[in-house]
mmCIF file of C-alpha atoms in Angstrom:
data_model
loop_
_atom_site.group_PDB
_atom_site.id
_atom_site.type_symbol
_atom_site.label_atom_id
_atom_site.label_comp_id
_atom_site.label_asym_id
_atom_site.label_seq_id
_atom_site.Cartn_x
_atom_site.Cartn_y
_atom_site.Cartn_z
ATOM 1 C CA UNK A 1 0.000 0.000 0.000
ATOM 2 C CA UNK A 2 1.698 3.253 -1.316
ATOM 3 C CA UNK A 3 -0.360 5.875 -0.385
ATOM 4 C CA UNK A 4 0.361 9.558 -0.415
ATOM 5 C CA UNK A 5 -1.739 10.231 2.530
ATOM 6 C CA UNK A 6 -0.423 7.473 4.614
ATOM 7 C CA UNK A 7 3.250 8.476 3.762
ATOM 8 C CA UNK A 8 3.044 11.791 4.711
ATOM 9 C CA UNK A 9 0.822 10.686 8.071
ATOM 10 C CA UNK A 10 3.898 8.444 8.718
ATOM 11 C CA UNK A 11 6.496 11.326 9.270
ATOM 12 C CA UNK A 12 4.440 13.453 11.255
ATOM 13 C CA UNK A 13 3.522 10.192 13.880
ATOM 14 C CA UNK A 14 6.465 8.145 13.401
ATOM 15 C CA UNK A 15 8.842 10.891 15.703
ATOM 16 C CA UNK A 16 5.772 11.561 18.474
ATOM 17 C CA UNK A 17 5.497 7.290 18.563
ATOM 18 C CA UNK A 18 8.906 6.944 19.151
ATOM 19 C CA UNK A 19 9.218 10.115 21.704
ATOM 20 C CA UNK A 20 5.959 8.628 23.425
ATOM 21 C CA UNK A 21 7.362 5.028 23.318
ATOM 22 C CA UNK A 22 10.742 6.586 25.411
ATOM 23 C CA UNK A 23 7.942 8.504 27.772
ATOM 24 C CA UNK A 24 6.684 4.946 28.861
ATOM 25 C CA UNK A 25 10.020 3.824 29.122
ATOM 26 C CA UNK A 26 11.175 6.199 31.188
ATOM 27 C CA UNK A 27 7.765 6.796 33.483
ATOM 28 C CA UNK A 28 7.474 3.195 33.782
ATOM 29 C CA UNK A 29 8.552 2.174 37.079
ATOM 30 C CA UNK A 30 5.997 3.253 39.630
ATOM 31 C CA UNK A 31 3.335 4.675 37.179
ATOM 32 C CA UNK A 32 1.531 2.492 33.559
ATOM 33 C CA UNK A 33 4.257 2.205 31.273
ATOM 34 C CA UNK A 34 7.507 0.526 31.453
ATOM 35 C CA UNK A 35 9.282 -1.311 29.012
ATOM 36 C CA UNK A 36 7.081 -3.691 27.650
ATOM 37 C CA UNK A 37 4.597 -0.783 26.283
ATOM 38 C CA UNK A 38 7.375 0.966 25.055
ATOM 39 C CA UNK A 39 8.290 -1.494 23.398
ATOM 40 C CA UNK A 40 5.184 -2.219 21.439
ATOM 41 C CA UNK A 41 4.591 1.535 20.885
ATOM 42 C CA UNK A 42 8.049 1.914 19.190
ATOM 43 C CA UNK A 43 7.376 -1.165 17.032
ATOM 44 C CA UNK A 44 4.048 0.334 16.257
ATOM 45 C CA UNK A 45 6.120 3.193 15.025
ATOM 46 C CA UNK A 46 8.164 1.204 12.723
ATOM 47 C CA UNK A 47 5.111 -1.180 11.659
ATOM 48 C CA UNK A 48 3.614 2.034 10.685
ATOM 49 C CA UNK A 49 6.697 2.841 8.306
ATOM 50 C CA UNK A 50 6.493 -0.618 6.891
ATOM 51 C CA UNK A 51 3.089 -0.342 5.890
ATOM 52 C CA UNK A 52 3.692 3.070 4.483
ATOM 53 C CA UNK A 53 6.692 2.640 2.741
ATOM 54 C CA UNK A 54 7.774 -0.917 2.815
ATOM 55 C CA UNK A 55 10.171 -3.287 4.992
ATOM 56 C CA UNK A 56 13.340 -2.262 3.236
ATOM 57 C CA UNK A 57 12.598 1.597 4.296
ATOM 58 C CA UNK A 58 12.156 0.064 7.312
ATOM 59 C CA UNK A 59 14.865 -1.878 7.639
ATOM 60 C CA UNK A 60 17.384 1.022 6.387
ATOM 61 C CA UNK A 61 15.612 3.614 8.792
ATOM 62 C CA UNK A 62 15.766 1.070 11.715
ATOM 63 C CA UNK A 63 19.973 0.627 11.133
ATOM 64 C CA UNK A 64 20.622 -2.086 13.172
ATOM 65 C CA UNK A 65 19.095 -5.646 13.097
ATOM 66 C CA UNK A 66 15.724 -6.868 15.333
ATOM 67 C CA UNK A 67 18.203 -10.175 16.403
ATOM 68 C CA UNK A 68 20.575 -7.358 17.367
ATOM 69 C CA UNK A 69 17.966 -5.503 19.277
ATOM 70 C CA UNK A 70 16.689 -8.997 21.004
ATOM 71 C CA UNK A 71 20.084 -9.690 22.068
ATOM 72 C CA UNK A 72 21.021 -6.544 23.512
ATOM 73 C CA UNK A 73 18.055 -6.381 25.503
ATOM 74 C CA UNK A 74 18.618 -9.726 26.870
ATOM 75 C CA UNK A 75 22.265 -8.653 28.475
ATOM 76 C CA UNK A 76 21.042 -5.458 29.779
ATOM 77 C CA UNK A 77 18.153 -7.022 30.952
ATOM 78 C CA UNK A 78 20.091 -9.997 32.880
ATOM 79 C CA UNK A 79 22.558 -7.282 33.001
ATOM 80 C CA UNK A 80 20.513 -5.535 35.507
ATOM 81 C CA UNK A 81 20.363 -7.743 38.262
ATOM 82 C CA UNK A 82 24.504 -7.840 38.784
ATOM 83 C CA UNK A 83 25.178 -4.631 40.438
ATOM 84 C CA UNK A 84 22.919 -6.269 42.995
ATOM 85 C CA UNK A 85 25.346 -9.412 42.769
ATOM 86 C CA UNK A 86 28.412 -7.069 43.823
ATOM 87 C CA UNK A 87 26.997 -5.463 46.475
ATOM 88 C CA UNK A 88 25.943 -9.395 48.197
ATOM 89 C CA UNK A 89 22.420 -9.222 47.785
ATOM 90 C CA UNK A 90 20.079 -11.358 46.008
ATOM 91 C CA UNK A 91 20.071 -11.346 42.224
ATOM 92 C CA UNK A 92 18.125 -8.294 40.762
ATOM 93 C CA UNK A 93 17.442 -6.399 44.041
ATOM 94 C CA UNK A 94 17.012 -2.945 42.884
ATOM 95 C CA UNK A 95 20.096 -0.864 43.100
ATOM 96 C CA UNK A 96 19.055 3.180 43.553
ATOM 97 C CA UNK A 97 21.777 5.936 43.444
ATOM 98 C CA UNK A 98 20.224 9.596 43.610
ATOM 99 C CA UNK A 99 21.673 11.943 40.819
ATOM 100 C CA UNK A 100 21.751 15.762 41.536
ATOM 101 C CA UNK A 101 20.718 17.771 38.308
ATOM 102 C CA UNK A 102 21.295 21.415 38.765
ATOM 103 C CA UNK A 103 18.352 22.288 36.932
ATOM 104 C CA UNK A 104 15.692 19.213 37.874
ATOM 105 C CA UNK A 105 16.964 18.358 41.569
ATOM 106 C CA UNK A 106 17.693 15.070 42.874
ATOM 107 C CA UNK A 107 16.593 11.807 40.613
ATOM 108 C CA UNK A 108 16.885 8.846 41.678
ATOM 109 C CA UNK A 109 17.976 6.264 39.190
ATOM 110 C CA UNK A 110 18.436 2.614 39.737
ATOM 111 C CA UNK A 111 18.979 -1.043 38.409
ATOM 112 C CA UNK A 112 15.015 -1.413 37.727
ATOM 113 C CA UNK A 113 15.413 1.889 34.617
ATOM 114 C CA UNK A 114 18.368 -1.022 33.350
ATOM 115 C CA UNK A 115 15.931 -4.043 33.578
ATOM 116 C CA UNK A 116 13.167 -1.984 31.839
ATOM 117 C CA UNK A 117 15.472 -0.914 28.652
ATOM 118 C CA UNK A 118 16.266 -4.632 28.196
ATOM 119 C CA UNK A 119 13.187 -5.406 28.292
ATOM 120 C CA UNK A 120 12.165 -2.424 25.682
ATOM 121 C CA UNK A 121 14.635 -3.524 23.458
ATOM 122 C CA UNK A 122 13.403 -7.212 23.751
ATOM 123 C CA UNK A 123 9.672 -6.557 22.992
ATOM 124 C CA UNK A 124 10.983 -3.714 20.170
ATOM 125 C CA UNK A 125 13.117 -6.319 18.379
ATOM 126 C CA UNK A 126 10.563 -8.957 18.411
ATOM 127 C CA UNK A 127 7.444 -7.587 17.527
ATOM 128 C CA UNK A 128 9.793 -5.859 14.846
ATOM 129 C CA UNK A 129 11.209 -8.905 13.485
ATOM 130 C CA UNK A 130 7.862 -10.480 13.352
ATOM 131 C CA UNK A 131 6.147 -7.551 11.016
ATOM 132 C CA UNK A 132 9.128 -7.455 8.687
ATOM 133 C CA UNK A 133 9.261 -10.926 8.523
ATOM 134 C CA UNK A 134 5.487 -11.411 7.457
ATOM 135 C CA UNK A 135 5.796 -7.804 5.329
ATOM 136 C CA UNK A 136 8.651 -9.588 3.305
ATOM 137 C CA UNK A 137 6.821 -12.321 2.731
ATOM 138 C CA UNK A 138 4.673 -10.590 0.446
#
């Protein structure tokens, strides 16, 4: 489907998808959100640019490989749970440290933020590999 319409949609939505997809990310922890929806929003984002201008725009746009995506997220992810490792406690026990910004104040950041980008990249490489794979079938 090449359609003028839907191209032009696609790069006014594709950058808020991807900004909202790093919003969920981010507010995640304590709030809706979190990684997995992320995830799916930012594939959403790049489904959307398959359907509008094929997988190998998608592909080129994307730069990097779903596998590679999949298997980064899977070290963070695991990743995640060593600092607590280090410090004698059990396996992913949440690790905060408390980061002074001189124009926000104090935010705290911690292990869980680390878990919660593997997992984003996970779910964003999947779904991703899935709807190129079935848009290349075509």
């Amino acid at each position: 489907m090449s359609s003028l319409i839907l191209r032009t949609a696609c790069r006014f939505v594709f950058p808020l998808l991807v900004l909202f997809s790093v919003f969920l990310l981010v507010r995640g922890h304590n709030e809706p959100g979190g990684g997995f929806a992320g995830g799916l929003v930012a594939s959403a984002a790049f489904a959307l640019v398959v359907i509008a201008y094929g997988p190998a725009a998608a592909r080129k746009s994307l730069r990097v490989r779903p596998s590679t995506l999949i298997g980064t997220g899977l070290l963070t992810a695991a990743g995640s749970g060593m600092p607590a490792l280090f410090r004698g406690e059990p396996f992913m026990t949440g690790q905060w440290r408390t980061l002074e910004l001189p124009a926000s104040g104090p935010v705290a950041l911690g292990s869980p933020l680390l878990f919660d980008v593997g997992v984003y990249l996970v779910v964003f490489g999947v779904v991703l590999n899935i709807v190129l794979s079935f848009a290349e079938e075509d």
